[in-house]
Each structure stands twice: as C-alpha cells, then as structure tokens.
PDB file of C-alpha atoms in Angstrom:
ATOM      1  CA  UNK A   1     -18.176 -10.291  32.866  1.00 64.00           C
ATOM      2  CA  UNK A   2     -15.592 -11.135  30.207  1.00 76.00           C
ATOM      3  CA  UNK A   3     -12.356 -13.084  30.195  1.00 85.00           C
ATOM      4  CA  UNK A   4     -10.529 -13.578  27.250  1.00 90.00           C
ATOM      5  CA  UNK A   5      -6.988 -15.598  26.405  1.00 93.00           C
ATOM      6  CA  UNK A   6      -4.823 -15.673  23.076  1.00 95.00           C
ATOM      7  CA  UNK A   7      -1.014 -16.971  22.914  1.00 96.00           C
ATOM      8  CA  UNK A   8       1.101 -14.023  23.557  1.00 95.00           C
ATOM      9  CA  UNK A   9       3.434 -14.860  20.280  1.00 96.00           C
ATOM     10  CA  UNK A  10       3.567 -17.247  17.953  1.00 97.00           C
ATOM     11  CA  UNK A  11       6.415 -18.002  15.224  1.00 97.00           C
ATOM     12  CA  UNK A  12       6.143 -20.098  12.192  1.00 97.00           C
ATOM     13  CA  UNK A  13       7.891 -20.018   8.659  1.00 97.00           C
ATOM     14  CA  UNK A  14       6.837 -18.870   5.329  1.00 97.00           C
ATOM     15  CA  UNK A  15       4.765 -21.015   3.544  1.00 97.00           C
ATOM     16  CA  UNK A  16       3.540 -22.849   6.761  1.00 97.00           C
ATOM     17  CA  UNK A  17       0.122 -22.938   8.592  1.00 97.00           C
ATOM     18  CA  UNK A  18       0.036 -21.486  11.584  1.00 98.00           C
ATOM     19  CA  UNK A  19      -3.353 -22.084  14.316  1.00 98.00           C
ATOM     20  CA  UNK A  20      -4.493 -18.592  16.538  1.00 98.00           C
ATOM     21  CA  UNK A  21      -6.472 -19.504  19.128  1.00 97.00           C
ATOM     22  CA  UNK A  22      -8.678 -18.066  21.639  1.00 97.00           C
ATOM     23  CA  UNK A  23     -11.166 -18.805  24.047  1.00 96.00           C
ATOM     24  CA  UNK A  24     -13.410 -16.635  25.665  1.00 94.00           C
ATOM     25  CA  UNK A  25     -15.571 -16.078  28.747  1.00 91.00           C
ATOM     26  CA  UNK A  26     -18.725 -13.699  27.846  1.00 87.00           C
ATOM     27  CA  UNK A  27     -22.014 -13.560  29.376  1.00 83.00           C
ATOM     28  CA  UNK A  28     -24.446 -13.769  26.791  1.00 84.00           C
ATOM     29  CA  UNK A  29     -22.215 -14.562  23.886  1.00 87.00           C
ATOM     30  CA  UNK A  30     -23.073 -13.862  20.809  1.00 86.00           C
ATOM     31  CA  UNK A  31     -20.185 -14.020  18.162  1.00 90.00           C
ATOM     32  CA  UNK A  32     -16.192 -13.435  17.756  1.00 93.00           C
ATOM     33  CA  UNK A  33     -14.473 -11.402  15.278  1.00 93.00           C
ATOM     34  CA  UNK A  34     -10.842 -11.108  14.584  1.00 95.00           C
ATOM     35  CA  UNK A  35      -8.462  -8.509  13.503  1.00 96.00           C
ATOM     36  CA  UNK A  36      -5.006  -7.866  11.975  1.00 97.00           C
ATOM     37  CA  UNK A  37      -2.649  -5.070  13.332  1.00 97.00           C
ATOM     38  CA  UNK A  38       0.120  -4.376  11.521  1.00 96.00           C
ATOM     39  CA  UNK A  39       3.153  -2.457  13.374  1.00 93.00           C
ATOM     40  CA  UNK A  40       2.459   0.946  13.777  1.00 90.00           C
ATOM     41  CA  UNK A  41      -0.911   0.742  11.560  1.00 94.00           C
ATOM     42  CA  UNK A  42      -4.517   0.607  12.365  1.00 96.00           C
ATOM     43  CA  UNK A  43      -6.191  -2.538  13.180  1.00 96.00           C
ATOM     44  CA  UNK A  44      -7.872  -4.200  10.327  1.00 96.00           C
ATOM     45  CA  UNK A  45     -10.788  -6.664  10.341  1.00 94.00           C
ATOM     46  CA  UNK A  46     -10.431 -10.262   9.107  1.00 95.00           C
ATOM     47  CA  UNK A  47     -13.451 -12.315   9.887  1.00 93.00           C
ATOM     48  CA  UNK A  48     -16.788 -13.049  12.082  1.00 92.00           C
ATOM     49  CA  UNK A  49     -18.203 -16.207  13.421  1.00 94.00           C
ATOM     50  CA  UNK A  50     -21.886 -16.087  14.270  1.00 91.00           C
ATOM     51  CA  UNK A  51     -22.276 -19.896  14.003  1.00 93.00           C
ATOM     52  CA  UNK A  52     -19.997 -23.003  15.155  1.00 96.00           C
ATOM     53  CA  UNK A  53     -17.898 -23.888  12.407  1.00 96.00           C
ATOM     54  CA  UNK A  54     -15.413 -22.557   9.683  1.00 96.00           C
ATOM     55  CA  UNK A  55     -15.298 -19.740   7.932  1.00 93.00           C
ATOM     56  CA  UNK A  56     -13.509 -19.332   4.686  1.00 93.00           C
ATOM     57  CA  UNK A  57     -11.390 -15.924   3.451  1.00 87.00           C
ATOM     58  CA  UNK A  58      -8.956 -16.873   0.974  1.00 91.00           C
ATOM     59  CA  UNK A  59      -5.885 -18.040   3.059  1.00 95.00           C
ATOM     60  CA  UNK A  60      -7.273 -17.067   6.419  1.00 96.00           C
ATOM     61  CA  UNK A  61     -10.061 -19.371   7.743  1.00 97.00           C
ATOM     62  CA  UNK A  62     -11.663 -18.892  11.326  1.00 97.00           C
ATOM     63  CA  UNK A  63     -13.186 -21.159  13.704  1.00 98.00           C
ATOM     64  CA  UNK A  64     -15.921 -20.985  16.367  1.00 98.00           C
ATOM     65  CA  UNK A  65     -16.826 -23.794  19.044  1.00 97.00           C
ATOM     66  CA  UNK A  66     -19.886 -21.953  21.298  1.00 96.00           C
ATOM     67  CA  UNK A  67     -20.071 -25.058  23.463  1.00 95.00           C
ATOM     68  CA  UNK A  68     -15.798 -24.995  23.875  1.00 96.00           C
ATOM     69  CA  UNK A  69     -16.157 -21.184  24.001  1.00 96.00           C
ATOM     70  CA  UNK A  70     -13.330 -21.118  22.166  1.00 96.00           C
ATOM     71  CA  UNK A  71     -12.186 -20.058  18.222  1.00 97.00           C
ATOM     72  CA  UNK A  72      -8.796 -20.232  16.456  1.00 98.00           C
ATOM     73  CA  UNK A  73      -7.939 -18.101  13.415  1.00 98.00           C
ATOM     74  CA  UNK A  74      -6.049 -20.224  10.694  1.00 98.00           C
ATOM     75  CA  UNK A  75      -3.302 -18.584   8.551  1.00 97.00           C
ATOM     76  CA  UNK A  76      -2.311 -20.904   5.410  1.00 97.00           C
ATOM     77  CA  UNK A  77       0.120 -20.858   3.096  1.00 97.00           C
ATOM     78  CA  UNK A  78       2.164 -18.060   5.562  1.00 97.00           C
ATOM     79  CA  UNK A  79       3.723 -15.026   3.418  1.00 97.00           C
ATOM     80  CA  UNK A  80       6.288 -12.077   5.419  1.00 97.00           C
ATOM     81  CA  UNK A  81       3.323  -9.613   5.017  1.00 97.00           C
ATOM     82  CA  UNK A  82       1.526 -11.788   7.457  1.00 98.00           C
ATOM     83  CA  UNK A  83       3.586 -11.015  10.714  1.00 98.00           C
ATOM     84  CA  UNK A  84       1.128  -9.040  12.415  1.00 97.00           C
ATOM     85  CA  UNK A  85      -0.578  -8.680  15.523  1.00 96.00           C
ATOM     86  CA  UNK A  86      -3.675 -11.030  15.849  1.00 97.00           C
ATOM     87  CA  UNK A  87      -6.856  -9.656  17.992  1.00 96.00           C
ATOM     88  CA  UNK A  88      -9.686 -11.884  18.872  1.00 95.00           C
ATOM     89  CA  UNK A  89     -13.084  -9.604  20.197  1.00 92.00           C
ATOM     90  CA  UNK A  90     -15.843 -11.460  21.483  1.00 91.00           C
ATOM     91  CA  UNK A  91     -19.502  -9.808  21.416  1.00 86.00           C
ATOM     92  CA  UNK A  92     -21.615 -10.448  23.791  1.00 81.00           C
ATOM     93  CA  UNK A  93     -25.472  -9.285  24.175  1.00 73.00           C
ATOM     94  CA  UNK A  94     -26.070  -6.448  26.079  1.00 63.00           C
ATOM     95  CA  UNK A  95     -22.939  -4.903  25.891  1.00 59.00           C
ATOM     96  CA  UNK A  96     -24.402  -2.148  24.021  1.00 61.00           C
ATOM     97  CA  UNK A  97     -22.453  -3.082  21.018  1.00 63.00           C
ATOM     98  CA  UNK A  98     -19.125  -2.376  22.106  1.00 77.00           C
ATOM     99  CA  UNK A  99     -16.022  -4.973  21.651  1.00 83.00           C
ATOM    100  CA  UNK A 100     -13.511  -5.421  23.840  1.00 82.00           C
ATOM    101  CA  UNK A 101     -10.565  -6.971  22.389  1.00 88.00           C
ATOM    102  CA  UNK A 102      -7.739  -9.275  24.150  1.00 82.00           C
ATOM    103  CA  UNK A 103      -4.127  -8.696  24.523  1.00 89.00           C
ATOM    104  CA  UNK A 104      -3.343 -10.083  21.105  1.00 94.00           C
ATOM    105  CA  UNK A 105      -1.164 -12.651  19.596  1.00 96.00           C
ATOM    106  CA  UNK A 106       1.816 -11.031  17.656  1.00 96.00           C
ATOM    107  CA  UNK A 107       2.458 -13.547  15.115  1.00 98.00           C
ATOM    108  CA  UNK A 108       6.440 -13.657  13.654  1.00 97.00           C
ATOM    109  CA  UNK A 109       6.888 -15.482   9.773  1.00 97.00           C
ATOM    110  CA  UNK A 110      10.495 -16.121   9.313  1.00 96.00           C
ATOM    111  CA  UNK A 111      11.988 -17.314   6.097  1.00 94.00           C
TER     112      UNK A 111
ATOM    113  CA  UNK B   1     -11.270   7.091  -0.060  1.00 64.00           C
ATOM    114  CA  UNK B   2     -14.101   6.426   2.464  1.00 73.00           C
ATOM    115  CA  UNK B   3     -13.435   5.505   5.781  1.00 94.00           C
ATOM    116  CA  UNK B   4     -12.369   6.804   9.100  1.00 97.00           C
ATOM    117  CA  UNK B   5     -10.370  10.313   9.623  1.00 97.00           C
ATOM    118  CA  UNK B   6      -8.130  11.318  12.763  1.00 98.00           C
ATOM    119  CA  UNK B   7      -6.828  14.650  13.169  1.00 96.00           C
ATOM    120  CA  UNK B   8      -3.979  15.086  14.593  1.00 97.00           C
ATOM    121  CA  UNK B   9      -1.874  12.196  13.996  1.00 96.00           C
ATOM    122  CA  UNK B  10       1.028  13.195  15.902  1.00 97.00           C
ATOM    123  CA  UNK B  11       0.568  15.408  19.035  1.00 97.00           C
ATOM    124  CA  UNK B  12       2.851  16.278  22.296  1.00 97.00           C
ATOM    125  CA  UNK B  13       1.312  17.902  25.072  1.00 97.00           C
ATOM    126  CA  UNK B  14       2.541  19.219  28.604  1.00 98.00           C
ATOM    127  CA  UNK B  15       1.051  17.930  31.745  1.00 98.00           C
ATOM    128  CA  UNK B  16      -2.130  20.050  32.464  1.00 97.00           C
ATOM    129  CA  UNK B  17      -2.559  20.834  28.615  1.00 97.00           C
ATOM    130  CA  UNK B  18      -5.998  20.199  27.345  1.00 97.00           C
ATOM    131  CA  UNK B  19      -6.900  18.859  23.840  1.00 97.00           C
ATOM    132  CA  UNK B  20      -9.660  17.607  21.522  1.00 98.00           C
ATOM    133  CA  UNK B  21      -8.706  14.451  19.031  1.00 98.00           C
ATOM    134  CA  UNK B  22     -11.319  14.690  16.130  1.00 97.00           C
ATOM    135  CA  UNK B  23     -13.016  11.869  14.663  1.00 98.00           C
ATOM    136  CA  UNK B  24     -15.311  11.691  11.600  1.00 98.00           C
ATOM    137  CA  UNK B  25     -16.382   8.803   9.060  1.00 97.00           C
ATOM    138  CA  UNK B  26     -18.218   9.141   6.610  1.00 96.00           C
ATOM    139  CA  UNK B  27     -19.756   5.657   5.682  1.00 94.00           C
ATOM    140  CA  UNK B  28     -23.023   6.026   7.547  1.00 93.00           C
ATOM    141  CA  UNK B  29     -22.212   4.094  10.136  1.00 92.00           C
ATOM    142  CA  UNK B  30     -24.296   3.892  13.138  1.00 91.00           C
ATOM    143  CA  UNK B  31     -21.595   3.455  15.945  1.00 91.00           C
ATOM    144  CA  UNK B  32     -18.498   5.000  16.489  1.00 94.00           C
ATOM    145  CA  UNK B  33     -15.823   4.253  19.612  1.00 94.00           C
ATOM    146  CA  UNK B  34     -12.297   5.392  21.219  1.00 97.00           C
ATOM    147  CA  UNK B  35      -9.523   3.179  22.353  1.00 96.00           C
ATOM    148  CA  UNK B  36      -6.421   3.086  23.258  1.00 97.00           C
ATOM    149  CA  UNK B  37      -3.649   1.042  22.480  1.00 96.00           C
ATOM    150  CA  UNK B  38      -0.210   1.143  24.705  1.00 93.00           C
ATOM    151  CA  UNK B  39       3.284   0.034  23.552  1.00 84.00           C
ATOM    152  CA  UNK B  40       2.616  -4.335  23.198  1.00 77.00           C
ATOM    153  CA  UNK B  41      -0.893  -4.432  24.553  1.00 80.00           C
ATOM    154  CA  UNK B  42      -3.839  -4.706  23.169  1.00 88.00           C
ATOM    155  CA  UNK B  43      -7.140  -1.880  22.387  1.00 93.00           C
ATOM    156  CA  UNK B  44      -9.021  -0.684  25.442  1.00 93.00           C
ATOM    157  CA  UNK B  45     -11.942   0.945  25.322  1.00 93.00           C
ATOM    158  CA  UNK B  46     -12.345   4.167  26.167  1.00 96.00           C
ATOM    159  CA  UNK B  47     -16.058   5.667  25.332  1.00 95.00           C
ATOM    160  CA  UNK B  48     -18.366   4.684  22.171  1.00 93.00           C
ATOM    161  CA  UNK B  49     -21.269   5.875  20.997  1.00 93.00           C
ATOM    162  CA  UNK B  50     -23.905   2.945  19.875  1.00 88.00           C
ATOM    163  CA  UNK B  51     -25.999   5.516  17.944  1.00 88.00           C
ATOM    164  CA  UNK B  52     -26.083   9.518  17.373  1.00 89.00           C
ATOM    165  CA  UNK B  53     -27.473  10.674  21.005  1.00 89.00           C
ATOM    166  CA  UNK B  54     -26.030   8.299  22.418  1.00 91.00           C
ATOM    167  CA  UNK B  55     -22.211   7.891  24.507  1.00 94.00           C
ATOM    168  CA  UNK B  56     -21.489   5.027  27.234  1.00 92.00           C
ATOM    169  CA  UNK B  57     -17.879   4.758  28.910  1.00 93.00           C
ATOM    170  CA  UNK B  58     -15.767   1.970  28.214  1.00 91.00           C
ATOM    171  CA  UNK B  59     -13.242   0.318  30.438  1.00 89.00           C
ATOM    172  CA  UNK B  60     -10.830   3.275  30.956  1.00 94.00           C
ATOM    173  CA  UNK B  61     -12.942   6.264  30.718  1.00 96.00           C
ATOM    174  CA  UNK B  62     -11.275   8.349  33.625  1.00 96.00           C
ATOM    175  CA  UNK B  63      -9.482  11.307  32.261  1.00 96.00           C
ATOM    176  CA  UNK B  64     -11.801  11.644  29.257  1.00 98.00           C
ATOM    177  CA  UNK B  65     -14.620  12.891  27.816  1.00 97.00           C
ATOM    178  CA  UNK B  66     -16.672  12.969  24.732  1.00 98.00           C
ATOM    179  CA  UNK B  67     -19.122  13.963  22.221  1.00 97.00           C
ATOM    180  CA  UNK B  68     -21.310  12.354  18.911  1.00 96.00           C
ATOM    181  CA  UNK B  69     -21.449  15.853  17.709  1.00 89.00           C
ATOM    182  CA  UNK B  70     -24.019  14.088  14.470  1.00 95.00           C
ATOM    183  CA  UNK B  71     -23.927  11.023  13.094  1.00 95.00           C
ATOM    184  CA  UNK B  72     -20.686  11.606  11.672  1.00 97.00           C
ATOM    185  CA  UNK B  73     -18.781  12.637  13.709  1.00 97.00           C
ATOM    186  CA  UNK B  74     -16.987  11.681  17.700  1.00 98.00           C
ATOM    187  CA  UNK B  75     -14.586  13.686  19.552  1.00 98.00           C
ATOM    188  CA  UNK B  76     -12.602  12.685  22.657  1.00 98.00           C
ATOM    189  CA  UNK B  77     -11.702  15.409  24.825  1.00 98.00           C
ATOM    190  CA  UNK B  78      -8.908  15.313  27.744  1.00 97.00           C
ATOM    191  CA  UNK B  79      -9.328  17.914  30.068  1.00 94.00           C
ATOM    192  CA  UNK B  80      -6.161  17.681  32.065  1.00 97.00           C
ATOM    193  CA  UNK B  81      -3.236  16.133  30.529  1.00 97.00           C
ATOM    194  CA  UNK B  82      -1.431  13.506  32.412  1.00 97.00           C
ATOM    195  CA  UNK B  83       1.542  11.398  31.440  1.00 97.00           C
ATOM    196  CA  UNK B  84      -0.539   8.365  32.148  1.00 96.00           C
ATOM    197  CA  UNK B  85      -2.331   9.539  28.775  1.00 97.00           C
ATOM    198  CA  UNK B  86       0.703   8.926  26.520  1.00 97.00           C
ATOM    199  CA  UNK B  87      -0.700   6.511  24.142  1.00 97.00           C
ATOM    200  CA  UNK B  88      -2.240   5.663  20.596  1.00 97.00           C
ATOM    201  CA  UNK B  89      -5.640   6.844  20.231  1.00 98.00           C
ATOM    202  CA  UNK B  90      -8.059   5.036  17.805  1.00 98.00           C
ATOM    203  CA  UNK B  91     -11.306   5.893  16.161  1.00 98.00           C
ATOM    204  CA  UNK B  92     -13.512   3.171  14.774  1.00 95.00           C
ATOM    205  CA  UNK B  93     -16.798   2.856  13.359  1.00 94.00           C
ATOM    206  CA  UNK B  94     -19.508   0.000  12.559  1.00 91.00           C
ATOM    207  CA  UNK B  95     -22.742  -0.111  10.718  1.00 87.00           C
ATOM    208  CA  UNK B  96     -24.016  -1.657  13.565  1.00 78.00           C
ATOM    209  CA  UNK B  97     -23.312  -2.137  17.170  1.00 66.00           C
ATOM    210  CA  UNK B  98     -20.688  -4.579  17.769  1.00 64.00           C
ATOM    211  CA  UNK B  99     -19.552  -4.907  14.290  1.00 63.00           C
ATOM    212  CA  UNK B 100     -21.223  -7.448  13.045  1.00 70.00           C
ATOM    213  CA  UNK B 101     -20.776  -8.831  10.879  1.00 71.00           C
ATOM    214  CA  UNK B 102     -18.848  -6.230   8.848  1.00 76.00           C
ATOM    215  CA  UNK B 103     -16.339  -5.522  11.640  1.00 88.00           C
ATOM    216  CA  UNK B 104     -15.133  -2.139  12.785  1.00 92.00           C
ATOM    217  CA  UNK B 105     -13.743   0.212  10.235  1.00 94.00           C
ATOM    218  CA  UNK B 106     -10.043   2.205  12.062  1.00 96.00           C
ATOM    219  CA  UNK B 107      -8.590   5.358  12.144  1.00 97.00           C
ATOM    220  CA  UNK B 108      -4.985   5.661  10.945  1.00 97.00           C
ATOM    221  CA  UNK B 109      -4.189   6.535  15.106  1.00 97.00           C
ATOM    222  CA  UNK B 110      -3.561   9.795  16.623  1.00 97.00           C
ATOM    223  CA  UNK B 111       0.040   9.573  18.351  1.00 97.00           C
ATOM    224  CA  UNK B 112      -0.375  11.189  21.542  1.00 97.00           C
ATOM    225  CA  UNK B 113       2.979  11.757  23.763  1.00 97.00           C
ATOM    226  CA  UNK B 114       2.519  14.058  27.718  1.00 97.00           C
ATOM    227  CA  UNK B 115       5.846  15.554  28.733  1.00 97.00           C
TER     228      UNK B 115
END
C-alpha cells in the first residue's frame, strides 16, 4: 500500500526560501521524485532521490530521509515564475514502474 | 522538438459518445502511462504500459481502456462517455519504469469536457 502527505499550499515572498515537504508510506520503497505543474500546463520533472541526502539543481535542492520516510523539496532564492504546483511521487518496487503522485502542494510567491 | 504528443487538446463530448485520445513519443522510451488530473487535485493513474506488450490498470481504470499500439505509441479509449469523465487527460513517458532517474516526460493535456 501507499500513503502519501504534502502541505496543501504554501506562500512565501520573492527572493525567500521556501521548504516542500513530504513523507511517504510505500512498501518496498525505492526512491522519490518531484515535479513542477504550472497552471494549466503539463507537469514537469525537477529531481530524484535514490539515496538519503541532498540533491543539488541550481536553485532547487531535494532531500531524502529513507529511515524518516520523508523528503522536502527546497526552493531558494524564490522568483514569480516559481508559483507552481509541487508533486512529490514515491516509487516503490514492484509497482511495475508506475508512480503515483500526491495531492500536491500549490506553492504562491508574492512580491 | 522531441517529446510527448496529444491529439486532441480540446474535446467536448455528449454522454454516451465514444472517443480515442492519441498518444505518441518519440524518444524511445520504454514506458508510457495515462492520468488524470481534476480541477485542484493531483494526477491519478489511469492505465500504463511498462513496456510494448505490455498494459496494467492504474487506480481509476473503470470507464477506460487502452492500447501500446508499438513502442511509440498509447491510446486511451472511453467507450461510453460519462460526465464523471470531464477531466485533463495526460500522456507521459519514461526510459524506464518508474522514471528513474530521468523522470517522466508530459503531454501538453487533452481537455476533455461530457455534456
């Protein structure tokens, strides 16, 4: 089975950092990716975390804790272009490769 | 550009109607899926196909069918049009199953409104 929570919204300024998180219940867990969605566009991936620790992609870093079950996606140095919707998608094994992504965390940068 | 083509991308049907949404991608990918995405929630899964051959439902496969016609190429079929099928439809594709760790590659959407 799977379980999976993200904050519903978030709202931070431009310029500011601003913490995603997400944690995750998967049987047989074996990484977590994340995506952006802008309004009315096509989702859009960001990063993957195979291994506990940070991962680095220009302003956006992500997270992973496997013993926490649990990840954040980290936006720096916030621009407008950034509100979005945030999707975390766990993988687990022997899903037969198929994600299955939360509700999202629509993410608001005000001026 | 490479990637991930829809056809339509806007569609209205009437209850009953049936209709095919075309996908094709044309990065060799080895995977290709369908989900939906209603007005603020998030992408559910509606069928994917791990490899050519090869289809499995997803969580909300009722309503639906569909078929890896070649490695290229994954259509989603609804038989019967209902209401409850109002929605965004999206293709994606992935080298490899799951997406790792080059992620999912989208489809601009199909817009799909039952009167």
């Amino acid at each position: 089975g799977q379980s999976l929570e993200q904050p519903s919204e978030v709202t931070a300024v431009e310029g500011a950092i601003v913490q995603i998180n997400c944690t995750y219940q998967t049987s047989g867990f074996y990484g977590l990716s994340w995506y952006q969605q802008h309004d009315g566009g096509a989702p859009t991936f960001l990063s993957y975390n195979g291994l506990d620790g940070l991962e680095e992609t220009g302003r956006f870093s992500s997270f992973l804790s496997r013993s926490d079950s649990y990840g954040y996606l980290l936006l720096q140095e916030l621009q407008m272009k950034d509100s979005a919707s945030y999707f975390c998608a766990p993988r687990g094994r022997g899903q037969g490769g198929k994600l299955i992504f939360g509700q999202g965390t629509e993410l608001s940068v005000k001026p | 550009n490479a990637g991930v083509t829809q056809t339509p991308k806007f569609q209205v049907l009437k209850t009953g109607q049936s209709m095919t949404l075309q996908c094709a991608q044309d990065m060799n990918h080895n995977s290709m899926y369908w989900y939906r995405q209603d007005p603020g929630m998030g992408l559910r899964l509606i069928y994917y196909s791990a490899s050519e051959g090869t289809t499995d439902k997803g969580e909300v496969p009722n309503g639906y069918n569909v078929s890896r016609l070649n490695k290229r190429e994954f259509s989603l079929r609804l038989e019967s049009a209902a209401p409850s099928q109002t929605s965004v439809y999206f293709c994606a594709s992935s080298e490899d199953a799951g997406g790792i760790p080059y992620g999912y590659t989208f489809g601009s959407g199909t817009r799909l409104t039952v009167v």
